[in-house]
C-alpha positions as a printed Julia matrix, in Angstrom:
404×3 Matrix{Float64}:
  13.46    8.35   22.93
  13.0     4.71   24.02
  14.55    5.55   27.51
  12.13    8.38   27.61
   9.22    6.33   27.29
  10.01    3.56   29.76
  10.49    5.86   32.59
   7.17    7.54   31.37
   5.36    3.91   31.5
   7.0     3.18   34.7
   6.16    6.29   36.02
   2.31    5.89   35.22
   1.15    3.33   38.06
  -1.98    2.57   36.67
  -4.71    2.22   39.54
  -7.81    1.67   37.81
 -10.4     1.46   41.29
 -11.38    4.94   40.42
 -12.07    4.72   36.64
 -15.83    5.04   36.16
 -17.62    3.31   33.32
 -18.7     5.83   31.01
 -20.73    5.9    27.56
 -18.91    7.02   24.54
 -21.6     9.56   23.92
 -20.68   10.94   27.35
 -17.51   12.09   26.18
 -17.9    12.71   22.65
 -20.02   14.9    20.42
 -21.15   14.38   16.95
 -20.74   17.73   15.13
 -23.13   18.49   12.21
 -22.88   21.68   10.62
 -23.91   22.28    7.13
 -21.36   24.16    4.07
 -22.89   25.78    1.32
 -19.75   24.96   -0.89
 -20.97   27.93   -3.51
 -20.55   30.42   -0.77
 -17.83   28.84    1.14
 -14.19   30.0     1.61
 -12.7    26.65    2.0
 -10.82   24.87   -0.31
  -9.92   21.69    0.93
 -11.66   18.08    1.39
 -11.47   15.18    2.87
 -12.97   11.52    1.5
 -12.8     7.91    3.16
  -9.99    6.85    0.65
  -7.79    9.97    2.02
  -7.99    8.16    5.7
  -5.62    5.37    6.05
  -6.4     2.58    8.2
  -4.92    3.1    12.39
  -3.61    6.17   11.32
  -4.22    9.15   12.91
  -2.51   11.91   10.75
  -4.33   12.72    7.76
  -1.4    12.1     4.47
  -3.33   12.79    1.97
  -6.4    15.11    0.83
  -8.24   17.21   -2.37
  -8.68   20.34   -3.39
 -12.17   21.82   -4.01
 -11.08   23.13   -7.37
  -9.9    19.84   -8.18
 -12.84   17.6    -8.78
 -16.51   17.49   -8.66
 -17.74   16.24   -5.49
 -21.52   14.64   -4.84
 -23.8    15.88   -2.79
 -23.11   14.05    0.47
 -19.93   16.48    1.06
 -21.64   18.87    2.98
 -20.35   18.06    6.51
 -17.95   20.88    7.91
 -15.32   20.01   10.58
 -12.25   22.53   12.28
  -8.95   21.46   12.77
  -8.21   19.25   15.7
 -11.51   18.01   14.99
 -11.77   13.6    15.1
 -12.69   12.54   11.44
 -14.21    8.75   11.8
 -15.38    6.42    9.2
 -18.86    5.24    9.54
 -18.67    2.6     6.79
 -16.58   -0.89    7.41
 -15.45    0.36   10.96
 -13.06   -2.71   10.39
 -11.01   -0.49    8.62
 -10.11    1.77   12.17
 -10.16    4.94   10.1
  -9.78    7.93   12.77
  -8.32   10.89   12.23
  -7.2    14.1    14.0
  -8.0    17.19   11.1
  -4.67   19.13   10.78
  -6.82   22.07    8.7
 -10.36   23.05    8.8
 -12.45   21.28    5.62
 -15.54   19.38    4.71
 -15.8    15.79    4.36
 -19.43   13.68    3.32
 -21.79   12.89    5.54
 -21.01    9.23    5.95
 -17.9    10.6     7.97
 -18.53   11.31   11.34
 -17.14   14.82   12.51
 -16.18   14.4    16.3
 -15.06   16.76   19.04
 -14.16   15.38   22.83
 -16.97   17.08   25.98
 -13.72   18.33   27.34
 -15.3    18.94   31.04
 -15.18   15.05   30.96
 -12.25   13.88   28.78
  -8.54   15.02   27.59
  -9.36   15.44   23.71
  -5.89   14.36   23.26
  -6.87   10.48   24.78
 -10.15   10.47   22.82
  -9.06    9.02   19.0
  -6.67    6.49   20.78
 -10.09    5.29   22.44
 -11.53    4.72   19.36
  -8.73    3.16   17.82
  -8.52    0.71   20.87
  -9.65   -3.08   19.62
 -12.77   -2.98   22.27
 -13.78    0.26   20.45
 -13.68   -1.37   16.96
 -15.5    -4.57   17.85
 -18.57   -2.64   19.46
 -18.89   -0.79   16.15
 -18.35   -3.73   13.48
 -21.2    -5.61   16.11
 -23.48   -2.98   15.98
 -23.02   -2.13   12.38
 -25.7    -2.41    9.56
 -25.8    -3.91    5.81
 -23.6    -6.59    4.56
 -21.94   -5.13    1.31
 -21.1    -2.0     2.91
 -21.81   -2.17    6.67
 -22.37    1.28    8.58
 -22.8     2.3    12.18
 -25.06    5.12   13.53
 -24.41    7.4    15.52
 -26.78    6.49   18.3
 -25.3     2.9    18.47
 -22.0     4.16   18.61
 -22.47    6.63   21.4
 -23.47    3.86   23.35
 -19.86    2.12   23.49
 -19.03    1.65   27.32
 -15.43    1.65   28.43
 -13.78    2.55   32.11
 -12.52    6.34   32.34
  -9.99    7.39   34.08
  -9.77   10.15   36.45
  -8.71   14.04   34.9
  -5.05   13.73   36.12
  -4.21   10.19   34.83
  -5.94   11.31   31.27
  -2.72   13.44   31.3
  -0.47   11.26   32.04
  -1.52    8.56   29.37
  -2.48   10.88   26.84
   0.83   12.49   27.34
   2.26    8.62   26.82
   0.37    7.71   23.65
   1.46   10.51   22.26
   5.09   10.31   22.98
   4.83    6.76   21.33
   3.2     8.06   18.41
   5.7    10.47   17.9
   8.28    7.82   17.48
   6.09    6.1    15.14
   5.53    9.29   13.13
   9.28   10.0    12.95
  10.2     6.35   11.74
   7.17    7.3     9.28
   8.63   10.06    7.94
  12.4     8.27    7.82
  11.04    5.58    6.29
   9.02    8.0     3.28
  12.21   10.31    2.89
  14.05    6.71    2.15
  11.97    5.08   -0.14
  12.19    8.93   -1.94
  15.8     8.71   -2.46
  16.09    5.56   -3.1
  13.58    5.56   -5.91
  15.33    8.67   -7.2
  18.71    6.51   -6.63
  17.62    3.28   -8.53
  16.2     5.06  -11.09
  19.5     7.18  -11.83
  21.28    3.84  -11.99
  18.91    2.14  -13.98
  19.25    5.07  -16.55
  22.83    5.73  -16.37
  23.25    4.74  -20.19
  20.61    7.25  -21.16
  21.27   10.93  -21.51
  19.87   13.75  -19.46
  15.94   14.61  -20.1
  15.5    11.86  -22.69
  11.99   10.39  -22.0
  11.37    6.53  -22.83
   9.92    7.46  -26.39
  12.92    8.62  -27.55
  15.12    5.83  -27.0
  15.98    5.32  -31.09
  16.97    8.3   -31.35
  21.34    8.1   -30.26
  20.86    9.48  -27.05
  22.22    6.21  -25.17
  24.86    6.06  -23.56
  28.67    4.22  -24.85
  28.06    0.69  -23.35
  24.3     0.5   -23.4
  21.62    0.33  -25.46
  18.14    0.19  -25.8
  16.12   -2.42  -27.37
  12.06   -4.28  -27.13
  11.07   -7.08  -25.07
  10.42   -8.93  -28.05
  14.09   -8.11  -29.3
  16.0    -9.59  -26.6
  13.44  -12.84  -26.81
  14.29  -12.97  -30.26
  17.74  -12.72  -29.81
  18.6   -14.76  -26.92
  18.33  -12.82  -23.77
  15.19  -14.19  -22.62
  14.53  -17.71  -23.01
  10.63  -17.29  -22.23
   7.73  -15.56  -21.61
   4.57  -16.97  -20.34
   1.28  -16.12  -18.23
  -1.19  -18.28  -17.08
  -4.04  -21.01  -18.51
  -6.75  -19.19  -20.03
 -10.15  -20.31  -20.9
 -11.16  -23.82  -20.1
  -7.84  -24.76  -18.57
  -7.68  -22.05  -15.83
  -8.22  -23.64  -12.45
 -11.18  -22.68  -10.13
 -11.59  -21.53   -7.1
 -13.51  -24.96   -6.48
  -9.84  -26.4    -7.09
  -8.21  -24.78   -3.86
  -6.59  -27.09   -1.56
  -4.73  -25.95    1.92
  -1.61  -27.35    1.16
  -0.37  -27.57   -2.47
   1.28  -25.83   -5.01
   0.71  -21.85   -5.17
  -1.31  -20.06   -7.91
   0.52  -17.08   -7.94
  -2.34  -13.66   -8.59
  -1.63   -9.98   -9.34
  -2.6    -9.42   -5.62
   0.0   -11.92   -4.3
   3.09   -9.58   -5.2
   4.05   -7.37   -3.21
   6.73   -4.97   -2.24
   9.0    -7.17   -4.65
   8.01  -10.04   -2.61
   5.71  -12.99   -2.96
   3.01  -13.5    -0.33
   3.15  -17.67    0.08
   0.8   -16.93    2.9
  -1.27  -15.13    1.04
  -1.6   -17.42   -2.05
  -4.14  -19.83   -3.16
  -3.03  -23.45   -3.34
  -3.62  -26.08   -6.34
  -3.43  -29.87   -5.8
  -0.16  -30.97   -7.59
  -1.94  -33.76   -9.33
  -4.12  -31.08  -10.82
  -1.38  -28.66  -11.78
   0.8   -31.07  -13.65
  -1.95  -31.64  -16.12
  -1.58  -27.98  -17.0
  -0.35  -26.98  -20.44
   1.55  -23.45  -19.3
   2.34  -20.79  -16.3
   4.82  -23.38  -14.79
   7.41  -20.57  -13.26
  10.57  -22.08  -11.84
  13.59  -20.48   -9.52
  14.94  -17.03  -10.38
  12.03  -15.89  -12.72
  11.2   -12.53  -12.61
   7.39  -11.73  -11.98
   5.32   -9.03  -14.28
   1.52   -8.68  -12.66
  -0.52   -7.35  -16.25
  -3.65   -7.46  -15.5
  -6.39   -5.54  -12.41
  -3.19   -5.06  -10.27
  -0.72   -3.83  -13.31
   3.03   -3.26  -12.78
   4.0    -5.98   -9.36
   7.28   -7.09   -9.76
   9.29  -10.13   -8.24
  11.88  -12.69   -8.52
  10.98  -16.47   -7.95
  13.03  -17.6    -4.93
  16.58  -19.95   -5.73
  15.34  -21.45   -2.69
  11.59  -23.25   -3.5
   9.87  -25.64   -1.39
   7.79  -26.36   -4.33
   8.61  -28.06   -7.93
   6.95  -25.04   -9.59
   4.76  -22.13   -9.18
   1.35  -22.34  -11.08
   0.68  -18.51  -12.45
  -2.83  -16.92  -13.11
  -3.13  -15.32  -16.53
  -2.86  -12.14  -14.42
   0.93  -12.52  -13.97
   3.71  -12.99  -16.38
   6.91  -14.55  -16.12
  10.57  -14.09  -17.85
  13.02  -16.3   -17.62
  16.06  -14.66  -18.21
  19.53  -16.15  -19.94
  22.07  -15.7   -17.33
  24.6   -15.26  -19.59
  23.59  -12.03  -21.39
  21.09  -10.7   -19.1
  21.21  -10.83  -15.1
  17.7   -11.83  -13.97
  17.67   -9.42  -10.76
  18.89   -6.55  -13.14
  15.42   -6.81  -15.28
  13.57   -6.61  -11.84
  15.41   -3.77  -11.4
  14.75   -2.35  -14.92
  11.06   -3.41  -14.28
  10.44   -1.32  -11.11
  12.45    1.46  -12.78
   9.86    4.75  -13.5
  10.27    4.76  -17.18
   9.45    1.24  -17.26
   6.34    1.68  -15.21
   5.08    4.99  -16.99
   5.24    2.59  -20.26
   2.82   -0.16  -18.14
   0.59    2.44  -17.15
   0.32    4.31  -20.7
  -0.46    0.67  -22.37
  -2.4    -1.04  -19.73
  -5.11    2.4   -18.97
  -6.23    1.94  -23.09
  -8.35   -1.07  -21.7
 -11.66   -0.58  -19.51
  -9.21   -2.74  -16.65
  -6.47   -2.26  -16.28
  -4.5    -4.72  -18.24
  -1.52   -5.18  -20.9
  -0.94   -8.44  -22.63
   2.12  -10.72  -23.76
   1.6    -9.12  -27.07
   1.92   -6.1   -25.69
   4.23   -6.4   -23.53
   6.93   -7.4   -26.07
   6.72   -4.01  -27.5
   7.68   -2.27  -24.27
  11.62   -0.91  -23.97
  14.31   -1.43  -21.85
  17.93    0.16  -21.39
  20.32   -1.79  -20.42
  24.55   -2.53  -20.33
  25.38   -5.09  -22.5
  28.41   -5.85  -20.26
  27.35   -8.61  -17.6
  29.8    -7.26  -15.29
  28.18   -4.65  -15.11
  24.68   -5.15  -14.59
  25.89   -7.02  -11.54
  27.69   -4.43  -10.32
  24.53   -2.22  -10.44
  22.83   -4.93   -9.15
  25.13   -5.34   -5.92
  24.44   -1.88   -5.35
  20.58   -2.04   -5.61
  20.51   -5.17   -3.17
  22.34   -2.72   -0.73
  19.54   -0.19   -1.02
  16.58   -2.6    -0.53
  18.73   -4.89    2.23
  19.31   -1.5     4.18
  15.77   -0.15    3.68
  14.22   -3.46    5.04
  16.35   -2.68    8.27
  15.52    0.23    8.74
């Protein structure tokens, strides 16, 4: 596919001296027809949340039937139709409709003047960086900042002429083919391998046994099921600690540019943390802490907004320490009875994260406390041997999915 493309690019000598600058309202059309959703046949709609960010296909979308919907979802659009964001243009939400639908009225419904333009090269214009600028300059309001129509119509950009609107279109879409394929590869992955880690992760417990009925001898020879709070009690884990609360926790007057990093929910991600992405505490500060020191080869629990982020503290730290917010937990594992990257394992497993969301959706945010938390059960070999060997494999998984 890659050869394909680069004789398609080197095909496509781009001469631009006959490109004509031309308004976007030129070559696009606002549609706004009106549904009567009591006397309307359609089922399906779309909101902002459903439109991901430089994405053109639409992933996900409601049902009608499903939920009640305000009174802004009125606007109609047909499939093929351009589906663009009005509200924090930042975002680059455009979409091509795949079905016919309605969608509010703060979404613009789009169709390309087709005497002028190839509708296939229109939502790559508007998901082109000079495209996105005009519209977050000419935007309105500062909490949630909106463009109008009229000042989007007046974007200017060079056209080109009928024939090379083929070509490119025919380009761009070749290349987001490819991107739409390793999409795909990469979803149908992640699938198996969640139903693949999971199945290892509850090899010791029988088939169709949910989480709540772990007491009841339906483990497995060789494993067995016990609290949080048991295997702190009786060895396994050495500690568990959050954050300073209170008077002690750090503010955001505190934050230095280089330093040592307060680790939030937000700053876990994909089993990783984001350094980058963390705030940063003056040492001389952090020492005078009383708790939420979290050393090499800790494993990571966010509890509290962002619930159920997992990680492992690097062997390899630049830093003495990591200074946690009371939003994450850590457990520090004893090697000996209990492999640290098995628990992230068992942590990311579903059971484990249906018991996080059952416990943590009682509060009015989400959250679930140390407390708490030492109530919630695991299954797990008591064999080292082999919780490393499941481990291995599980490394495998991730190490290959990363590659890919």
């Amino acid at each position: 596919m890659k050869e394909i493309l680069q004789e398609r690019i080197n095909e496509l000598l781009i001469d631009k001296s006959n490109w004509k600058l031309t308004k976007f309202g030129e070559v696009a059309v606002q549609q706004k027809k009106s549904v009567n959703r009591e006397n309307s046949s359609l089922t399906k709609y779309v909101k902002g949340e459903h439109m991901g960010s430089e994405d053109l296909h639409l992933r996900v979308w409601g049902e009608l039937q499903d939920e009640y919907l305000g009174p802004a979802f009125i606007r109609y659009f047909e499939k093929d139709d351009i589906l663009y964001g009005s509200r924090r243009t930042y975002l680059r939400k455009v979409v091509i409709a795949p079905f016919e639908g309605i969608t509010s009225n703060t979404t613009f419904v789009i169709k390309a003047n087709e005497k002028k333009i190839d509708k296939r090269l229109l939502p790559f214009i508007m998901m082109t960086d000079d495209f996105t600028e005009h519209s977050v300059r000419n935007s309105k309001g500062s909490v949630n900042p909106y463009i109008n129509w009229k000042d989007i119509s007046e974007y200017k950009f060079l056209l080109p002429s009928k024939e090379q609107q083929v070509k490119i279109a025919e380009l761009l879409l070749a290349m987001d083919d490819v991107i739409e394929m390793e999409h795909i590869v990469k979803d149908k992955i992640e699938l198996q391998d969640e139903i693949f880690k999971s199945s290892i992760i509850l090899k010791g417990i029988k088939n169709n046994v949910k989480y709540s009925k772990f007491l009841r001898n339906n483990i497995a020879e060789g494993w067995k099921t016990t609290t949080i709070g048991a295997l702190l009690n009786e060895g396994y884990i050495k500690n568990i600690q959050d954050g300073n609360h209170g008077e002690t926790h750090p503010k955001s007057s505190d934050y230095v540019e280089d330093g040592i990093p307060f680790i939030m929910a937000n700053t876990i991600n994909l089993g990783q943390i984001d350094f980058l992405k963390s705030k940063k505490l003056p040492k001389n500060l952090t020492d005078q802490l009383r708790i939420g020191f979290s050393l090499p080869g800790d494993v990571l629990l966010s509890h509290k907004g962002t619930v159920g982020q997992v990680a492992i503290v690097p062997n390899e730290l630049e830093y003495p320490y990591l200074m946690l917010t009371p939003q994450v937990t850590y457990y520090r594992t004893n090697q000996e009875y209990l492999n640290n990257k098995f628990l992230y394992y068992v942590f990311n497993s579903v059971y484990f994260q249906n018991q996080i969301l059952k416990l943590s959706s009682q509060s009015t945010r989400a959250y679930i406390g140390i407390t708490s938390q030492r109530n919630l059960r695991i299954a797990f070999p008591d064999d080292l041997n082999e919780q490393k060997k499941i481990v291995d494999i599980l490394e495998k998984i991730e190490n290959n999915k990363r590659l890919i």
